[in-house]
mmCIF file with all atom_site columns, C-alpha atoms and ligand atoms in Angstrom:
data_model
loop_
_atom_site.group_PDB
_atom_site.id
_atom_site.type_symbol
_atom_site.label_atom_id
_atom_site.label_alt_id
_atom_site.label_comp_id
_atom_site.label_asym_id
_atom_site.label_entity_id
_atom_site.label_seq_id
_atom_site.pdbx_PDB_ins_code
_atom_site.Cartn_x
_atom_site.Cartn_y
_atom_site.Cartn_z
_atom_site.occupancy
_atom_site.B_iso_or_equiv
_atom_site.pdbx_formal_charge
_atom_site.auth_seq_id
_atom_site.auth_comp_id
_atom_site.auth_asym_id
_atom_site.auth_atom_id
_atom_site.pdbx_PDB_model_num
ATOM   1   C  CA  . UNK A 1 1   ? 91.189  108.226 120.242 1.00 97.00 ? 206 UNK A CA  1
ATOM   2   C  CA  . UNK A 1 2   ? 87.699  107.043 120.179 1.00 97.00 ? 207 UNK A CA  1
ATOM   3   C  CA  . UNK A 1 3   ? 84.815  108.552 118.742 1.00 97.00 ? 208 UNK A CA  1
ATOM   4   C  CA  . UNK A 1 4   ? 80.997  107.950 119.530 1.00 95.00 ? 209 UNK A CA  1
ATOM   5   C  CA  . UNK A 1 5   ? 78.571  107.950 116.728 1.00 96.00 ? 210 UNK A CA  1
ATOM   6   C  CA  . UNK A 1 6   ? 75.308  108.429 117.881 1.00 94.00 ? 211 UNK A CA  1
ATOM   7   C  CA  . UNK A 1 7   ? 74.022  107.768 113.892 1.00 95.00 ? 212 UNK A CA  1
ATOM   8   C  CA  . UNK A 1 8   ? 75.136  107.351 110.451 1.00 97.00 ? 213 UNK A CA  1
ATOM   9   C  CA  . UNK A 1 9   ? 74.837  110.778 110.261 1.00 97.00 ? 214 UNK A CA  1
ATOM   10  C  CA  . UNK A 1 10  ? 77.748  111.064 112.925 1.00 97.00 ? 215 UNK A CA  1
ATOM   11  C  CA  . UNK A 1 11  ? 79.942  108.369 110.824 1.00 98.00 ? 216 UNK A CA  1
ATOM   12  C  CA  . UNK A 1 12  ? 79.595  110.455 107.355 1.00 97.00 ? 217 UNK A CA  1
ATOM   13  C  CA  . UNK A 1 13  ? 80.619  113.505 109.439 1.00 96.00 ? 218 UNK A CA  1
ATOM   14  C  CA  . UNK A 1 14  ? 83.826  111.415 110.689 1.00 97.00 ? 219 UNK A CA  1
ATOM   15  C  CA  . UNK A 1 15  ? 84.274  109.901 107.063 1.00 97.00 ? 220 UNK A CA  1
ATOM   16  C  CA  . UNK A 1 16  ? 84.354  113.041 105.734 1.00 95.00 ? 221 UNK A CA  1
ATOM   17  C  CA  . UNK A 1 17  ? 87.041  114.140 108.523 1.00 96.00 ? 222 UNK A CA  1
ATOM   18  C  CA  . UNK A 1 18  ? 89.039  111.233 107.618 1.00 97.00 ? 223 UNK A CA  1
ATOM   19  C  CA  . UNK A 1 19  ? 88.852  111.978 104.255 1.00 95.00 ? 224 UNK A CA  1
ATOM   20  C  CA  . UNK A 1 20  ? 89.806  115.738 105.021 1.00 93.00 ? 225 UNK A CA  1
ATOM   21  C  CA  . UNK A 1 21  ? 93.282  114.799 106.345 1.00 94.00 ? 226 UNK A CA  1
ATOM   22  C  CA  . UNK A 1 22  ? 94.649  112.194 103.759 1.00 95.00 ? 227 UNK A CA  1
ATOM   23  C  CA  . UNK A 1 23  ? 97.353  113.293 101.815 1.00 92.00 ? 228 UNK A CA  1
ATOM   24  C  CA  . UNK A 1 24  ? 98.137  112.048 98.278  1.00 90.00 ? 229 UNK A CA  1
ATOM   25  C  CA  . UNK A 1 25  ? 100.723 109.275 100.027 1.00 93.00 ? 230 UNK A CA  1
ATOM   26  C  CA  . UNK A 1 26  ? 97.233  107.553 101.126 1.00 95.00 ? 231 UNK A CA  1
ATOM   27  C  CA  . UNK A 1 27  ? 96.648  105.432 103.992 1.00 97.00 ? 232 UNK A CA  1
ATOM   28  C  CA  . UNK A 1 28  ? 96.527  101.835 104.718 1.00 98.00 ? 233 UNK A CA  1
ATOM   29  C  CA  . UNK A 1 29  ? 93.615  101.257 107.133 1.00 98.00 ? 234 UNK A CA  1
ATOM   30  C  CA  . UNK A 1 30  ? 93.013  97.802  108.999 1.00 98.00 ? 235 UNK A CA  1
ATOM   31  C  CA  . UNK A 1 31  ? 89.401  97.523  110.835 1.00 98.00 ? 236 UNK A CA  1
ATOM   32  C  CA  . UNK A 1 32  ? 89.051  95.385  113.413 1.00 97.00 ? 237 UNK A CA  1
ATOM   33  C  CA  . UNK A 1 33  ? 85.119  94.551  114.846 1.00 96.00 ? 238 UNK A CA  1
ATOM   34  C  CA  . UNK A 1 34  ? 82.203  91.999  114.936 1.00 94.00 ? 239 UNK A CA  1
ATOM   35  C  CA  . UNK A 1 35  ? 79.225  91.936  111.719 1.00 93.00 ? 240 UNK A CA  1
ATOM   36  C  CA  . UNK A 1 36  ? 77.345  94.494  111.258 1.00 93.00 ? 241 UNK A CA  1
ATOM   37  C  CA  . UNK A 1 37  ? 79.215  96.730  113.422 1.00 95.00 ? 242 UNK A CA  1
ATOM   38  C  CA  . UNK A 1 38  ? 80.288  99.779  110.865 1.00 97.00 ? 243 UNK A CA  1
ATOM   39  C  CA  . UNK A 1 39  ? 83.293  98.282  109.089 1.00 98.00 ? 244 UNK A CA  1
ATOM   40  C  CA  . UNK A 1 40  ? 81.785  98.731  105.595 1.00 98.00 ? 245 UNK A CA  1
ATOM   41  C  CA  . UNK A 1 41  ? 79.446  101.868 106.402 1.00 98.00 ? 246 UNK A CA  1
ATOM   42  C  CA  . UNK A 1 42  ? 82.896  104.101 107.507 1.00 98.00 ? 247 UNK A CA  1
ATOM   43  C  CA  . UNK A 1 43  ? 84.208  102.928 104.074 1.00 98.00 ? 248 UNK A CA  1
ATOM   44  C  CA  . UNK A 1 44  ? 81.854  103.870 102.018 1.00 98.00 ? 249 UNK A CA  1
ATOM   45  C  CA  . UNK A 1 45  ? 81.407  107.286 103.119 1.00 97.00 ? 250 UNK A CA  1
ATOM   46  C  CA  . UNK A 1 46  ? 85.085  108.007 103.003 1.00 97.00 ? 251 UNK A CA  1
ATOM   47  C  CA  . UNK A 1 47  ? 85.082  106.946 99.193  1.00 97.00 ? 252 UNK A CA  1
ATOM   48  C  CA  . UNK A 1 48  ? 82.442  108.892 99.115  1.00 96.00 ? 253 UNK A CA  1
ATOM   49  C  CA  . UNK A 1 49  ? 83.994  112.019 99.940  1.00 94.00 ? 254 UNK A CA  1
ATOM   50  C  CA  . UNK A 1 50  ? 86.791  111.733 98.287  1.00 94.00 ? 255 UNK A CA  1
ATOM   51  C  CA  . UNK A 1 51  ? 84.542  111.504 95.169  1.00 93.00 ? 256 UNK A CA  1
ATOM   52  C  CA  . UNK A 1 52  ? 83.949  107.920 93.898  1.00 95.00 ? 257 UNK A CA  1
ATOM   53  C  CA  . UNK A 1 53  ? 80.960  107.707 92.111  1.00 95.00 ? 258 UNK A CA  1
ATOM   54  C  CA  . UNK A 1 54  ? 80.364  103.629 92.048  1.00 96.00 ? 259 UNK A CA  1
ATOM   55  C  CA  . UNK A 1 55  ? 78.217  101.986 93.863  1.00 97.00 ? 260 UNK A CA  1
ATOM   56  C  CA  . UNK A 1 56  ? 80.534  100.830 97.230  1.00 97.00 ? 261 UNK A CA  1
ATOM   57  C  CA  . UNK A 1 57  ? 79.755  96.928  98.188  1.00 96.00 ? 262 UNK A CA  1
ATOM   58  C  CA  . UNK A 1 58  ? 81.229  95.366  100.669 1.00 96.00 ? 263 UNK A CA  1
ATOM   59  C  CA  . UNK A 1 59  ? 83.473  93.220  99.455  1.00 94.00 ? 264 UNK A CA  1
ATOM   60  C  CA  . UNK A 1 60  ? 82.855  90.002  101.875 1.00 92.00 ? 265 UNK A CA  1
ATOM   61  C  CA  . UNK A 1 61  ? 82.513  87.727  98.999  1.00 90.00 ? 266 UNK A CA  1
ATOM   62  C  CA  . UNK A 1 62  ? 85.195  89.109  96.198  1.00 92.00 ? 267 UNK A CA  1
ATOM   63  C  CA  . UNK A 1 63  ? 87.712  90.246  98.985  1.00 94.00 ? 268 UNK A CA  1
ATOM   64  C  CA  . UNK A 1 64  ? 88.788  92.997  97.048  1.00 95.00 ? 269 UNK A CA  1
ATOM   65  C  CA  . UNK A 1 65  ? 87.094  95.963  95.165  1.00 97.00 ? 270 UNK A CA  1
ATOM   66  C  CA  . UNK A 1 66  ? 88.924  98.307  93.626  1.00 97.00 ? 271 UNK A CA  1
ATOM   67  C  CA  . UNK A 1 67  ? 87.478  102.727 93.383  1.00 97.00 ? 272 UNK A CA  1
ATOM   68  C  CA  . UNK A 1 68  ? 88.833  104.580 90.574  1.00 95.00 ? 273 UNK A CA  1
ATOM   69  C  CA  . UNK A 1 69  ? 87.704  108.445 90.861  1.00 91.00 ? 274 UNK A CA  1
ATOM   70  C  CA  . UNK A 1 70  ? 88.525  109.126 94.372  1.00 94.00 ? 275 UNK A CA  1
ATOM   71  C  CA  . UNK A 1 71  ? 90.849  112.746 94.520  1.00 90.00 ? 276 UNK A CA  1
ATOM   72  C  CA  . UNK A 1 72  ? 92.749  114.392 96.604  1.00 86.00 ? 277 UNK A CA  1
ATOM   73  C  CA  . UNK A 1 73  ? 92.922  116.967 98.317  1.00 76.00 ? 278 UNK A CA  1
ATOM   74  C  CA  . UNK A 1 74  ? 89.927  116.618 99.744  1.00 73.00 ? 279 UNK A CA  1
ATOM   75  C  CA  . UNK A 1 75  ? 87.542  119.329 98.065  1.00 65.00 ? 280 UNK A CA  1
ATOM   76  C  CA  . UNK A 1 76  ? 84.204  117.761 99.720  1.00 60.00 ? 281 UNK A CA  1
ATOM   77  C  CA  . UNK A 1 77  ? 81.041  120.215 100.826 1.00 55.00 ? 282 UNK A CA  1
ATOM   78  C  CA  . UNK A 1 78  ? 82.833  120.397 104.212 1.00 53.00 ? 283 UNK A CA  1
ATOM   79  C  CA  . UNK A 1 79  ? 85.990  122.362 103.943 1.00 49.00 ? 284 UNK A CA  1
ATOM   80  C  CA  . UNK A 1 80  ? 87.524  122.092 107.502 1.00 51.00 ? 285 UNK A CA  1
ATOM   81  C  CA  . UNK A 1 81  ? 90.043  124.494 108.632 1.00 44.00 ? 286 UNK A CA  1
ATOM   82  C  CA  . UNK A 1 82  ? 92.963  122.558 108.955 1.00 46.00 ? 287 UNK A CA  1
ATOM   83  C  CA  . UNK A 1 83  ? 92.725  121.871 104.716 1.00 52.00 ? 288 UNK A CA  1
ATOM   84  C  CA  . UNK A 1 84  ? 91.869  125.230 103.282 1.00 51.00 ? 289 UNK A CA  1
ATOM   85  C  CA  . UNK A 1 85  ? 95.256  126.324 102.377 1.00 51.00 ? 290 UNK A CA  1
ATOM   86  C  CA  . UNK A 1 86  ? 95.393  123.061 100.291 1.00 52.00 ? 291 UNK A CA  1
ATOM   87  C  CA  . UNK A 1 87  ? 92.766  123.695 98.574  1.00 51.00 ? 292 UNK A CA  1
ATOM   88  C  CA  . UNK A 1 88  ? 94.233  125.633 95.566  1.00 57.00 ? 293 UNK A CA  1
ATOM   89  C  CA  . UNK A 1 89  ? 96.545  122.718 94.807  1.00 64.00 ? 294 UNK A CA  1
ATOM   90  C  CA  . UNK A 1 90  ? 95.648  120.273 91.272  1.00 72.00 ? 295 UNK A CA  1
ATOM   91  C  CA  . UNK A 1 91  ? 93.641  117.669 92.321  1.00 82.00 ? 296 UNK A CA  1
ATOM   92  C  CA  . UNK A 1 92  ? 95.307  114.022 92.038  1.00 88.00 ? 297 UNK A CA  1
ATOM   93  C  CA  . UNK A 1 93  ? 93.858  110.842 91.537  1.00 93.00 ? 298 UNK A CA  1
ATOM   94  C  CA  . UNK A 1 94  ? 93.730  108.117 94.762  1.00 95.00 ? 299 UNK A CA  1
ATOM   95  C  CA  . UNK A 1 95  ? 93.526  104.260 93.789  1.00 97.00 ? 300 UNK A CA  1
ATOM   96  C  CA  . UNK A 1 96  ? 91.494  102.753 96.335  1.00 98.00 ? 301 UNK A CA  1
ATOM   97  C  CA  . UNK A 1 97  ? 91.215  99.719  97.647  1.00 98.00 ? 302 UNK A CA  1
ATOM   98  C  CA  . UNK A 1 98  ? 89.079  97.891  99.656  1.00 98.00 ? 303 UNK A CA  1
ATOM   99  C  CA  . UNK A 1 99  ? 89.233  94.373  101.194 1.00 97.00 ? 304 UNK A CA  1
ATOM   100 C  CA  . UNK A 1 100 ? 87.653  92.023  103.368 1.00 96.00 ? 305 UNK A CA  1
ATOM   101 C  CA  . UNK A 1 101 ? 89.662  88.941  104.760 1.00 95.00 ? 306 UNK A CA  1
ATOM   102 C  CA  . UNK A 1 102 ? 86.666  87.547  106.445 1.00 94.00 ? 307 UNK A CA  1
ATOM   103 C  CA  . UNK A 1 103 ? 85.905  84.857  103.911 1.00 91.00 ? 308 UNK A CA  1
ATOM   104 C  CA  . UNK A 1 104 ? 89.651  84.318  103.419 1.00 87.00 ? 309 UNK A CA  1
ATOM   105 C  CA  . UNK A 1 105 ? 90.112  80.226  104.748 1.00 72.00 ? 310 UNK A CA  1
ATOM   106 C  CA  . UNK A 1 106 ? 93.776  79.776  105.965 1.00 68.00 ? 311 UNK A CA  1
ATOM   107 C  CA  . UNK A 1 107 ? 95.858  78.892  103.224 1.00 75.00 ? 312 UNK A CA  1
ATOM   108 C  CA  . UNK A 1 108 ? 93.733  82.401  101.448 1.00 84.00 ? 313 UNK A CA  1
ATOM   109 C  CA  . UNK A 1 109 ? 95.943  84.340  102.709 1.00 86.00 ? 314 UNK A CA  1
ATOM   110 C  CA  . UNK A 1 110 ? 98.599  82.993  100.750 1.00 86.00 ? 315 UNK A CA  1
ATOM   111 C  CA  . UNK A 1 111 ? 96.587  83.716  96.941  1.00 88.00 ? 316 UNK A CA  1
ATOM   112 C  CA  . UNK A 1 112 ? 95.859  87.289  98.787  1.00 92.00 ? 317 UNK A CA  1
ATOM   113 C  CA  . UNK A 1 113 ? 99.451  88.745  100.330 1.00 91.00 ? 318 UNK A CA  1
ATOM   114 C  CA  . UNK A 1 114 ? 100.666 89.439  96.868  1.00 93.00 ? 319 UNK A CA  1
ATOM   115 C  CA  . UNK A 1 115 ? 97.991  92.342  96.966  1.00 93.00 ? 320 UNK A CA  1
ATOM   116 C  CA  . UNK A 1 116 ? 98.343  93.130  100.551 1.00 94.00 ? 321 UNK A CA  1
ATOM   117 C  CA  . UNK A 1 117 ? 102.196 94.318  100.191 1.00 94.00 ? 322 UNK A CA  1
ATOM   118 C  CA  . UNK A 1 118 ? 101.277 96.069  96.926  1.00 94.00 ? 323 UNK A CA  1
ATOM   119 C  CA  . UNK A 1 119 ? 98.601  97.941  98.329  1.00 96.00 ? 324 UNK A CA  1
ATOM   120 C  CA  . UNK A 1 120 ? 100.388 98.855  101.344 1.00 94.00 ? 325 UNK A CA  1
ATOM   121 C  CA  . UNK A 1 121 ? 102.607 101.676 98.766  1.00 93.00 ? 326 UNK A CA  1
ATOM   122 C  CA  . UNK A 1 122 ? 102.487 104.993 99.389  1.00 93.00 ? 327 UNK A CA  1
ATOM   123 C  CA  . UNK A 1 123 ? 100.224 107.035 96.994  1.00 94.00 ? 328 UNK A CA  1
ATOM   124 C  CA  . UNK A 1 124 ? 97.273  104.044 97.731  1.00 96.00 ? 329 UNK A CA  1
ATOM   125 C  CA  . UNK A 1 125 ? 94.303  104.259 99.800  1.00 97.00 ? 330 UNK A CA  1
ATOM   126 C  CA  . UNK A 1 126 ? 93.687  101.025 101.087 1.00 98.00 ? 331 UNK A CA  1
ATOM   127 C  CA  . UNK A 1 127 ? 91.019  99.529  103.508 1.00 98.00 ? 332 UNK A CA  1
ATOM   128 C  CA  . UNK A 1 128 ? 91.276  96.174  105.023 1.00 98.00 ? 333 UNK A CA  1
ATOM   129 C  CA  . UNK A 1 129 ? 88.304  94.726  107.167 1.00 97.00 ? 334 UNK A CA  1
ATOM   130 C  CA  . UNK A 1 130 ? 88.435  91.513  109.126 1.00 96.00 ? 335 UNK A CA  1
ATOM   131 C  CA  . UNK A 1 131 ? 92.020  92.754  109.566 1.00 94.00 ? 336 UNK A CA  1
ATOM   132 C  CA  . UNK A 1 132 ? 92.321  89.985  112.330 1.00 93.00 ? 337 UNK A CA  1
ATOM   133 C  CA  . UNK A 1 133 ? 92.953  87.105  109.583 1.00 92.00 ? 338 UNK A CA  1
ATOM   134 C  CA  . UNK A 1 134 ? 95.926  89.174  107.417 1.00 91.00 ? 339 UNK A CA  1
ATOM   135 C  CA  . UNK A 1 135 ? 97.995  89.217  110.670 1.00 83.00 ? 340 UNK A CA  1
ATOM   136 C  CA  . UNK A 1 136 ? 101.301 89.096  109.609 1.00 88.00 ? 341 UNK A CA  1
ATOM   137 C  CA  . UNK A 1 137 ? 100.948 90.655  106.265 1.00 92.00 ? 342 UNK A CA  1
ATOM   138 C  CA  . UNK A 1 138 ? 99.308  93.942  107.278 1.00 94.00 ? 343 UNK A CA  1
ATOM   139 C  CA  . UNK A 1 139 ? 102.482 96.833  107.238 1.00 95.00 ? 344 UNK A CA  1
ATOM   140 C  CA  . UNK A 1 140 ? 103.846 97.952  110.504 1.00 95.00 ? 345 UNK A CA  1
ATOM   141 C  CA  . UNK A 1 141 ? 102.655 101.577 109.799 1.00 96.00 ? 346 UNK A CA  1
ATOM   142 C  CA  . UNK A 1 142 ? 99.159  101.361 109.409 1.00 97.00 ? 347 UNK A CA  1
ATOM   143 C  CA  . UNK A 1 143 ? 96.034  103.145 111.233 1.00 98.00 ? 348 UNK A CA  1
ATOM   144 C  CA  . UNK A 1 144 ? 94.148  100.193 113.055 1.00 98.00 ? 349 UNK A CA  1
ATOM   145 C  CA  . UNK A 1 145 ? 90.103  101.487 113.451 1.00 98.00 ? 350 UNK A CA  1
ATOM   146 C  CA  . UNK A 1 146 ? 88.381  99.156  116.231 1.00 98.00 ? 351 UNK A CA  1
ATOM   147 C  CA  . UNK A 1 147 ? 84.168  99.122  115.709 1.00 98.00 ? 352 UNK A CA  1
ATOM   148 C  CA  . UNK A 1 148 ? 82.063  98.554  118.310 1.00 95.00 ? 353 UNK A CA  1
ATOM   149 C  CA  . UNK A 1 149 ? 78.955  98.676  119.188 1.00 92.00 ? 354 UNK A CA  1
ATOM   150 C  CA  . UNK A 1 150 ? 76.649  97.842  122.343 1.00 83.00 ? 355 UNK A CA  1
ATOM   151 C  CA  . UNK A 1 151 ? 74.794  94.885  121.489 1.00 76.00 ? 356 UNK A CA  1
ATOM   152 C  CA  . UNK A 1 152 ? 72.585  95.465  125.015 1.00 75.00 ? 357 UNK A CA  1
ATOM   153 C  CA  . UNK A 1 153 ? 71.391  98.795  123.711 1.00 72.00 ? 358 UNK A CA  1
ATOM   154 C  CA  . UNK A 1 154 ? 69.195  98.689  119.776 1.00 75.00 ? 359 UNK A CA  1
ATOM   155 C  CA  . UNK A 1 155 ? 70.460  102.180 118.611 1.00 89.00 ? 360 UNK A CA  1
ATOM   156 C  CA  . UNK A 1 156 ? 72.870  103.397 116.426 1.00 94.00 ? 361 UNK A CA  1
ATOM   157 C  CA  . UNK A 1 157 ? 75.335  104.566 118.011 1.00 95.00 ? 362 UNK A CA  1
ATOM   158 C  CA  . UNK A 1 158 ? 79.004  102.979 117.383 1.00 96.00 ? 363 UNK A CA  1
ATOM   159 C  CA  . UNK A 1 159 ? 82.339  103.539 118.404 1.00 96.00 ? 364 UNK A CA  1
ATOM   160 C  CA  . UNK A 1 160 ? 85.659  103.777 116.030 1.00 98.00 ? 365 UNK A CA  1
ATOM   161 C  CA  . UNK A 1 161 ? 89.076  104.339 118.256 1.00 98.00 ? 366 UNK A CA  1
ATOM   162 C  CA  . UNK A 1 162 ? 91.616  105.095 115.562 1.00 98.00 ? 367 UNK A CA  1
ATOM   163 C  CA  . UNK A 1 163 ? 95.331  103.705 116.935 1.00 98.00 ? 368 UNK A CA  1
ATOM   164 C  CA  . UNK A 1 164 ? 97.910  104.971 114.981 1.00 98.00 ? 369 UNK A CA  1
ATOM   165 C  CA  . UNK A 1 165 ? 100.952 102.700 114.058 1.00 97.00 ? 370 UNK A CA  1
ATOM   166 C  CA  . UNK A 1 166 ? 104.239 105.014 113.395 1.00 95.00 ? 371 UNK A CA  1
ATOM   167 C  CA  . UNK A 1 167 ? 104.771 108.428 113.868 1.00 95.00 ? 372 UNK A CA  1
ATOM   168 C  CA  . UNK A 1 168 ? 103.035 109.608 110.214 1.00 94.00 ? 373 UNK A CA  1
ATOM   169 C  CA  . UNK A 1 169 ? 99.812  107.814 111.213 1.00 97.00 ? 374 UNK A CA  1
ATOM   170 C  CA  . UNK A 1 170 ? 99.953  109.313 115.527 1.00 97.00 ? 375 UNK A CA  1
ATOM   171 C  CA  . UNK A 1 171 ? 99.996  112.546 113.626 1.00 96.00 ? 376 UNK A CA  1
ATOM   172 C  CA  . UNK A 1 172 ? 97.399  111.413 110.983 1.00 96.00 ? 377 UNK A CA  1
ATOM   173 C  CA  . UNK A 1 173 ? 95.300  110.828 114.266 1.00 98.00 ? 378 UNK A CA  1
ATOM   174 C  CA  . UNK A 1 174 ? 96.126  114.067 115.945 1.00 97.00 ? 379 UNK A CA  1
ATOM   175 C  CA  . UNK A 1 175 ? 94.202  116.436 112.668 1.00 96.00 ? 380 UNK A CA  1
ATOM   176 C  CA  . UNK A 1 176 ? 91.658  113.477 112.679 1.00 97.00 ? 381 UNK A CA  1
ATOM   177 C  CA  . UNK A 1 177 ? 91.176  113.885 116.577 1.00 97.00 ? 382 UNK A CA  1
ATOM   178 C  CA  . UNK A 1 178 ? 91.500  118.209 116.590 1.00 96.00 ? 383 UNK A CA  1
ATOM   179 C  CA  . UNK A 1 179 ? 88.535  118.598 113.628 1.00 96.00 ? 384 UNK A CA  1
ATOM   180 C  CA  . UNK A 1 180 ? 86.402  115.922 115.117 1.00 97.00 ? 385 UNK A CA  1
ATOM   181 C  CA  . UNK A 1 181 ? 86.941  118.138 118.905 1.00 96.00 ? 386 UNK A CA  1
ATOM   182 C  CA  . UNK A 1 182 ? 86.155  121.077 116.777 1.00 95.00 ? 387 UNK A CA  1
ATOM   183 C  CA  . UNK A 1 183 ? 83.032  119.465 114.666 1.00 94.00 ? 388 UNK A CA  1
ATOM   184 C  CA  . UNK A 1 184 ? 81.526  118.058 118.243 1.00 94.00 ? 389 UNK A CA  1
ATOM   185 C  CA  . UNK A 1 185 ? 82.430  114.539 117.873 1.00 95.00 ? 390 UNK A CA  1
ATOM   186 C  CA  . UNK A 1 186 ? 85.078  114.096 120.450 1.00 95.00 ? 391 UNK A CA  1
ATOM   187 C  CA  . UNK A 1 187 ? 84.893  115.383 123.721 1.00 88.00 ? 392 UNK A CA  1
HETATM 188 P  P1  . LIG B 2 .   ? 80.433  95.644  108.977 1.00 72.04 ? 606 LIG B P1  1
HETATM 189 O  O1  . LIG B 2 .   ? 81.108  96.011  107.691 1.00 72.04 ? 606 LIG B O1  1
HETATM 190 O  O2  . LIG B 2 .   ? 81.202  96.078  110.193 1.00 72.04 ? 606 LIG B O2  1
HETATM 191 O  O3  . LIG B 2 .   ? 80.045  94.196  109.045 1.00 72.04 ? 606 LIG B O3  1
HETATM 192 P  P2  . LIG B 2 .   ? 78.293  97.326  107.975 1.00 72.04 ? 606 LIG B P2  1
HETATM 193 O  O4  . LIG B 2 .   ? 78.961  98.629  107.830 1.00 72.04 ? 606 LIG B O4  1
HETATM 194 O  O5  . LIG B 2 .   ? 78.065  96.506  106.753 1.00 72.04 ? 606 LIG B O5  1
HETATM 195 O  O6  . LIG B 2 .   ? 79.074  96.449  109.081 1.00 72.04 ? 606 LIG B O6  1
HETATM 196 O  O7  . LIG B 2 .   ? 76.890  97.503  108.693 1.00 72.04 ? 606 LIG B O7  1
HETATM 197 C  C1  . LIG B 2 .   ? 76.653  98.471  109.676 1.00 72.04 ? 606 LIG B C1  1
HETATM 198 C  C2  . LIG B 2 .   ? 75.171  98.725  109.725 1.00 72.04 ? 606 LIG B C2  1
HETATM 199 O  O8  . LIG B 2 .   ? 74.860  99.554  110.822 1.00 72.04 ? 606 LIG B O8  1
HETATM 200 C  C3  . LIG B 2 .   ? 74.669  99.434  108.475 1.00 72.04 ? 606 LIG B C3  1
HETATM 201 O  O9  . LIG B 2 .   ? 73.411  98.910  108.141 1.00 72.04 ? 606 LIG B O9  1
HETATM 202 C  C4  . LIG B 2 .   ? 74.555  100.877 108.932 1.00 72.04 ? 606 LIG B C4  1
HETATM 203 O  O10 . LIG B 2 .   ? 73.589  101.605 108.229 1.00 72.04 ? 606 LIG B O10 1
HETATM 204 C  C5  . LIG B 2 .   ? 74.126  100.680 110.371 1.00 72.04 ? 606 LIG B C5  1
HETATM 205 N  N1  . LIG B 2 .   ? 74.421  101.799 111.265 1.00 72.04 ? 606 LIG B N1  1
HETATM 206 C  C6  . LIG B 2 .   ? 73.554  102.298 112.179 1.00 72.04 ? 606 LIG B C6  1
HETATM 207 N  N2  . LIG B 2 .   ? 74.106  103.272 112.882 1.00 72.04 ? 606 LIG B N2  1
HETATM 208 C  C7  . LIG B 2 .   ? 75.362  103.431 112.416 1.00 72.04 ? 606 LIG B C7  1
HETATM 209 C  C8  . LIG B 2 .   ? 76.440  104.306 112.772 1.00 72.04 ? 606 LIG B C8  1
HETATM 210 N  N3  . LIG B 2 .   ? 76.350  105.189 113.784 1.00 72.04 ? 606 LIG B N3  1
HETATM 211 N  N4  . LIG B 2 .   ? 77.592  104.182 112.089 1.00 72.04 ? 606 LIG B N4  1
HETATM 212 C  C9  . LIG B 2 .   ? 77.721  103.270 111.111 1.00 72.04 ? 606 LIG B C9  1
HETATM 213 N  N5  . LIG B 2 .   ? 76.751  102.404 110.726 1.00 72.04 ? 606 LIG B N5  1
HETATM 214 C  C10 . LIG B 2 .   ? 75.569  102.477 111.376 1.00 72.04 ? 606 LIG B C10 1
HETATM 215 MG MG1 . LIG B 2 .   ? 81.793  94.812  106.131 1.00 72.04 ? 607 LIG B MG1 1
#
């Protein structure tokens, strides 16, 4: 599935999506794209949905930054269809974490993959960007998110094609894919 954002605008909406169909088992998300392409920006507004209140960095030169506050389910401004009827339930809390391999030099990964497998539990929401450079240590059922963007054309539009890994995340991608049909996103 890939979805054109013609705006940040467009990217909060499919944040907020995103953030619509987690369940409290979490997600482990691995982005994929060049600088400056949206990596960080479709982060922040999913932590911002779900409720954290910090101030989201990227976290290029830490490689890891850590959201406490984030809840589930999803009770944002937008209440989509598909979570209503979940909407009753007690609201529980979401670690979060966020990471960005990019600075990471080869023998990094090493100090890091500690952290990768423990973040890849169920019950986490974790982010990884520069994905490329934790090959081998990423889990096998993961959602990969590929950014692009046309560097002939100076606008803001972007692309993020979601590729499920295992059957959870395929239907993880089918909710994402039917709200963001229904909200005008995807054609
Ligand atoms: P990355 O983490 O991939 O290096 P960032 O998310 O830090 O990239 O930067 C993306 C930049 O592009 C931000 O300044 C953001 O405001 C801008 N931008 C413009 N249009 C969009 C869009 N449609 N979606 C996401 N970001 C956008
Ligand atoms: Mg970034």
């Amino acid at each position: 599935m890939k979805v054109k954002t013609s705006n940040i605008e467009d990217t909060k909406k499919l944040a907020e999506i995103f953030a619509s169909c987690l369940s409290t088992e979490g997600a482990f998300v691995s982005l994929f794209g060049d600088i400056g392409a949206g990596k960080t920006a479709f982060a922040r507004c999913v932590f911002k949905a779900l409720g954290v209140k910090e101030k989201i960095t990227s976290p290029s030169f830490v490689i890891l930054n850590e959201y406490k506050g984030a809840k589930l389910p999803f009770l944002g401004e937008n209440s989509f269809a598909a979570c209503k009827n979940s909407v009753q339930k007690p609201e529980k809390e979401l670690p979060i974490y966020h990471f960005d391999l990019y600075r990471l030099e080869n023998e990094g990964l090493e100090t890091i993959k500690e952290e990768l497998r423990e973040y890849s539990r169920p019950g986490v929401l974790t982010f990884v960007e520069w994905a490329d450079f934790g090959a081998g240590e990423l889990p096998y059922n993961r959602l990969n998110i590929k950014v692009f963007y046309d560097e002939a054309e100076f606008n803001d539009t972007r692309y993020y094609e979601f590729e499920p890994v295992g059957a959870e995340y395929e239907e993880f991608v089918r909710k994402i894919a039917a709200l963001a049909k229904s909200e005008g996103l995807l054609k």
